[in-house]
Amino acid sequence: MATLLDKTQQSNRSSPKWITHIVVPLFNLFVALMIAGIVIYFNGDDPIEALLLLIKGAFGNDEFIGFTLYYTTNFIFTGLAVSIAFHCGLFNIGGEGQAYIGGLGVGLVAIYLGHLSPFFVIPLCILAAVIFGASWALIPAYLQAKRGSHIVITTIMFNFLAAAVMTYLMVEVLIEPGQQAPQSREFNNNSWLPFMHEIFNFFGIQISVSSLNFSFIIAIISSLLIWLFIWRTHWGYEIRTTGANQKAAIYAGISPSKNIILAMVISGGLAGMVGINEIIGVHHRLILDFPAGFGFVGIAVALMGRNHPLGIFFAALLFGALYQGGAELSFDIPNITRDTMVFIQGLVILFSGAMEFVFKPYIENIYFFIKNNLLRS
Amino acid sequence: MLEYFTIFSLLIDSTLRIATPLVFAALAGLFAERSGVVDIGLEGKLLGAAFAAAAAAAITGSAFIGLFAGIICSVFLSLIHGFACVTHKGDQVVSGMAINIFVAGIGPTLALAWFKLGGQTPQLSGDARFSPLHFPGEEIIANIPYIGLIYSEILSGHNIFVYLAFILIPIVSWIVYKTKFGLQLRAVGENPEAVDTAGISVDWMRYKALIITGLLCGFGGAYISIAQNAGFIRNMSAGQGFLALAALIFGKWKPGLTLFACLLFAFTDALQARLQGVAIPGIGVIPVQFIQALPYILTVILLAGFIGKAVAPKASGIPYIKER
């Protein structure tokens, strides 16, 4: 698993950073979109028209932008979660389950303490999201660190366990009394995170109503903190060293098991924060299946964003636009649905993750050809 | 007494049905992982094959063409995995996950465009499905107590896939442990350098293993959509590929033990369906979710090394790069 970062960071020839960090990911995205375009074409629709509608549906007006950024918020959290595990050489597929359990933490606080002051209950909700998400990652992390159980398999198992736990709780325990649908009662509005349109309204600026809420700002702050943590603290350095070369880490006096657990706990905490955006940000009640695959989108986001918070922001924005634009798009082109976006997401993971070395040499060759032949004359 | 025996027979009957796709997928995974390629894309291959089989069967009206399409689709997905991970030494887990997500998206997308039924295929019937095989004399023997139940519920009345899955176990054991191919397969998963030194292509061996993986997942997926069910619906593999992966680990990458794990997991699922809302004397109602989660809990406990030790093939997950 450590190979994942080694190969992206060291190149046999020194092509400039912007090639590996910008041109290659964009080219991989381009290939993924081309394949999706071909499928759309053969389904009898115009891919160019679809792309334009998608962009319009994602950024066409302030309402659409609001929804795009609302999805972006989720993808920043899950993208950061996957990336910090990658930095430690681990593949956390458990973002989905960690987000689910994180949401449970948020919901429990909001249900039982929701009547208290917002200044107390909202921070407590955020803390609960982090702690619950982190603890769901802790067991797989411990088993990887101390007993050598493969984290990929254990986190997959924990996704299913989270789904089972949540279904049980929603159906049997937390269900609103007298209701058929497995969802909790609506929280006291002391625990609701303010919507962005409410915040703007407070300052006298009118923007359209959307699901975008204060969680977006929490996501941006988290990105900055993760950047500081990974590149500016000795903990981050130890995690990266463990990820790059465990043996070297041991010789340097760094404990891999400590760092595996630390990285996974932070990863789980970040994934858990999806619960903030979804549960006290939008739904204001606990519902079934609210992570809706967002944990898996985090894999694509981290890979495309090259595990850097800035890259992750743009990759999350891209997927936010795909999800929101795709939803709008399906009104005009009924053949293109959320499933089509999942399909594009899979292609992005394939090309910028598993096949990242396929096109890179060609792009580098073109770069060196241009540099050596065309620019010299 | 006979009443309990009837319940038991029916439980075994549904266990066999539920176990079938697990057996196909787990044996598929066995080939990939024994060759040193981690395959968490079993789920995607099952789903892809289920879609292709149902779509082809719906269009042509032939279950056999459906099966064939399912196999082609699954082998194709396996080859993508091979291209990414064997030829280009990409990350196997990432590639497997990409295939899972890719298939989860493209199946309903194509189904919607082709059949206009909201991401499903039409309901299949008649020749477009594989129907259960009924052994001769079933009606007569069924009346005999005990033996009749065993004959009519447990032995007879299954799909051809169910019998095929169980016949496969000794065949796979034989291939893996008694043939030259099996020896090379195991060697390439444990020590690819040695296989390379012996003049056998590591990459080609892994591709061969992946083609078998695709083939078996093709059967598993086709069973799900055109035998067990009557058409494709969104995400119908519902984690069975991952459950098969868990069974493979639980079975320590050995065919016989893997079969046992598949049967165990299938039994918990069958039991769960039966125990829904039933109070057990002295225990009360067991939440179905707990029984559903049992296979995953057991696998985690096994992986943690508390009940035996699951040791993966040594080279699994590591791309083989020839030294120059």
Short mmCIF file of C-alpha atoms in Angstrom, two decimals, chain A residues 1 3-4 7 35 39 42-43 86 91 93 139 142-143 147-150 152-154 156-158 160-161 163-165 167-168 171-172 296-297 299 303 334-343 345-347 349-358 362, chain B residues 33 38 40 43 80 83-85 88-91 93-99 101-102 104-106 108-110 112-114 116 119 234 238-240 242-243 245-246 249 287-290 292-297 299-300 303-306 309 317 319 321:
data_model
loop_
_atom_site.label_atom_id
_atom_site.label_comp_id
_atom_site.label_asym_id
_atom_site.label_seq_id
_atom_site.Cartn_x
_atom_site.Cartn_y
_atom_site.Cartn_z
CA MET A 1 0.00 0.00 0.00
CA THR A 3 3.61 2.19 -3.11
CA LEU A 4 0.67 4.49 -3.57
CA LYS A 7 5.30 6.43 -7.01
CA ILE A 35 -15.60 7.64 -22.00
CA VAL A 39 -21.62 6.15 -23.48
CA PHE A 42 -24.51 5.84 -27.80
CA ASN A 43 -27.48 6.24 -25.48
CA PHE A 86 -3.06 7.51 2.26
CA PHE A 91 -6.40 2.74 2.31
CA ILE A 93 -12.49 2.33 2.48
CA ILE A 139 -10.85 -0.80 15.87
CA TYR A 142 -5.79 -1.09 16.15
CA LEU A 143 -6.18 -4.44 14.41
CA ARG A 147 -2.44 -7.67 14.89
CA GLY A 148 -1.67 -7.14 11.23
CA SER A 149 -5.26 -7.51 9.99
CA HIS A 150 -5.54 -5.86 6.61
CA VAL A 152 -8.92 -2.64 3.63
CA ILE A 153 -10.85 -5.76 4.57
CA THR A 154 -11.64 -4.68 8.13
CA ILE A 156 -15.13 -2.90 4.40
CA MET A 157 -16.53 -5.15 7.15
CA PHE A 158 -17.04 -2.12 9.38
CA PHE A 160 -21.51 -3.31 6.75
CA LEU A 161 -21.46 -3.36 10.54
CA ALA A 163 -25.16 -0.17 8.29
CA ALA A 164 -26.47 -3.00 10.49
CA VAL A 165 -26.07 -0.99 13.70
CA THR A 167 -30.64 0.08 10.70
CA TYR A 168 -31.24 -1.56 14.06
CA VAL A 171 -35.91 0.82 13.19
CA GLU A 172 -36.04 -0.26 16.82
CA PHE A 296 -16.64 6.36 -1.58
CA VAL A 297 -16.54 9.66 -3.47
CA ILE A 299 -11.55 8.00 -2.63
CA LEU A 303 -6.78 10.50 -5.66
CA PRO A 334 -33.78 11.83 -18.45
CA ASN A 335 -31.22 9.21 -19.50
CA ILE A 336 -28.51 10.88 -17.42
CA THR A 337 -29.02 10.33 -13.71
CA ARG A 338 -27.12 10.18 -10.46
CA ASP A 339 -26.00 6.72 -11.59
CA THR A 340 -24.18 8.29 -14.52
CA MET A 341 -22.25 10.45 -12.06
CA VAL A 342 -21.35 7.35 -10.04
CA PHE A 343 -20.09 5.83 -13.27
CA GLN A 345 -16.68 8.71 -10.37
CA GLY A 346 -15.60 5.09 -10.93
CA LEU A 347 -13.77 6.09 -14.10
CA ILE A 349 -10.82 6.46 -9.57
CA LEU A 350 -9.69 4.05 -12.27
CA PHE A 351 -7.71 6.57 -14.29
CA SER A 352 -6.29 8.79 -11.58
CA GLY A 353 -5.84 5.96 -9.07
CA ALA A 354 -5.25 2.55 -10.53
CA MET A 355 -4.01 3.63 -13.94
CA GLU A 356 -2.18 6.76 -12.91
CA PHE A 357 1.02 5.52 -14.51
CA VAL A 358 -0.57 4.71 -17.84
CA TYR A 362 3.30 9.97 -22.49
CA GLU B 33 -5.69 -13.91 -4.70
CA VAL B 38 -6.04 -8.77 -4.46
CA ILE B 40 -12.02 -6.39 -3.97
CA GLU B 43 -18.79 -7.19 -6.05
CA ILE B 80 -9.34 -4.09 -16.91
CA PHE B 83 -4.40 -4.13 -17.30
CA ALA B 84 -4.29 -1.65 -14.42
CA CYS B 85 -2.60 -3.84 -11.81
CA HIS B 88 0.76 -1.16 -15.28
CA LYS B 89 1.50 -2.16 -11.66
CA GLY B 90 -1.29 0.06 -10.36
CA ASP B 91 -2.76 -0.27 -6.91
CA VAL B 93 -7.28 -2.17 -4.07
CA VAL B 94 -7.90 1.13 -5.82
CA SER B 95 -8.53 -0.65 -9.10
CA GLY B 96 -10.97 -3.08 -7.49
CA MET B 97 -12.84 -0.24 -5.85
CA ALA B 98 -12.90 1.69 -9.14
CA ILE B 99 -14.50 -1.32 -10.84
CA ILE B 101 -18.13 2.00 -8.33
CA PHE B 102 -17.92 2.10 -12.12
CA ALA B 104 -22.68 0.38 -9.84
CA GLY B 105 -23.07 3.48 -12.02
CA ILE B 106 -23.03 2.15 -15.55
CA PRO B 108 -28.50 1.40 -14.15
CA THR B 109 -27.41 4.09 -16.65
CA LEU B 110 -27.45 1.66 -19.56
CA LEU B 112 -32.39 3.20 -18.18
CA ALA B 113 -31.31 4.16 -21.69
CA TRP B 114 -32.12 0.74 -23.17
CA LYS B 116 -36.71 2.98 -20.03
CA GLY B 119 -32.66 1.61 -14.30
CA ARG B 234 -30.01 -1.39 -9.10
CA ALA B 238 -26.02 -6.05 -2.38
CA GLY B 239 -22.60 -6.74 -0.91
CA GLN B 240 -22.47 -10.43 -1.83
CA PHE B 242 -17.72 -8.49 -0.27
CA LEU B 243 -19.33 -11.30 1.69
CA LEU B 245 -14.34 -12.01 -0.04
CA ALA B 246 -14.96 -12.42 3.68
CA ILE B 249 -10.55 -15.01 4.04
CA PRO B 287 -32.58 -8.32 16.08
CA VAL B 288 -32.27 -9.45 12.46
CA GLN B 289 -29.53 -6.89 11.94
CA PHE B 290 -27.38 -8.72 14.47
CA GLN B 292 -27.05 -10.17 9.29
CA ALA B 293 -23.91 -8.62 10.74
CA LEU B 294 -22.64 -11.94 12.09
CA PRO B 295 -20.53 -12.92 9.04
CA TYR B 296 -18.74 -9.57 9.15
CA ILE B 297 -18.17 -9.80 12.90
CA THR B 299 -14.47 -12.27 9.75
CA VAL B 300 -13.10 -9.36 11.75
CA LEU B 303 -8.64 -11.41 10.90
CA ALA B 304 -7.72 -10.19 14.35
CA GLY B 305 -6.21 -13.60 14.92
CA PHE B 306 -8.42 -14.58 17.83
CA LYS B 309 -4.89 -17.06 11.80
CA GLY B 317 -1.36 -7.08 -3.25
CA PRO B 319 2.70 -5.74 -8.14
CA ILE B 321 8.27 -5.70 -11.07
#
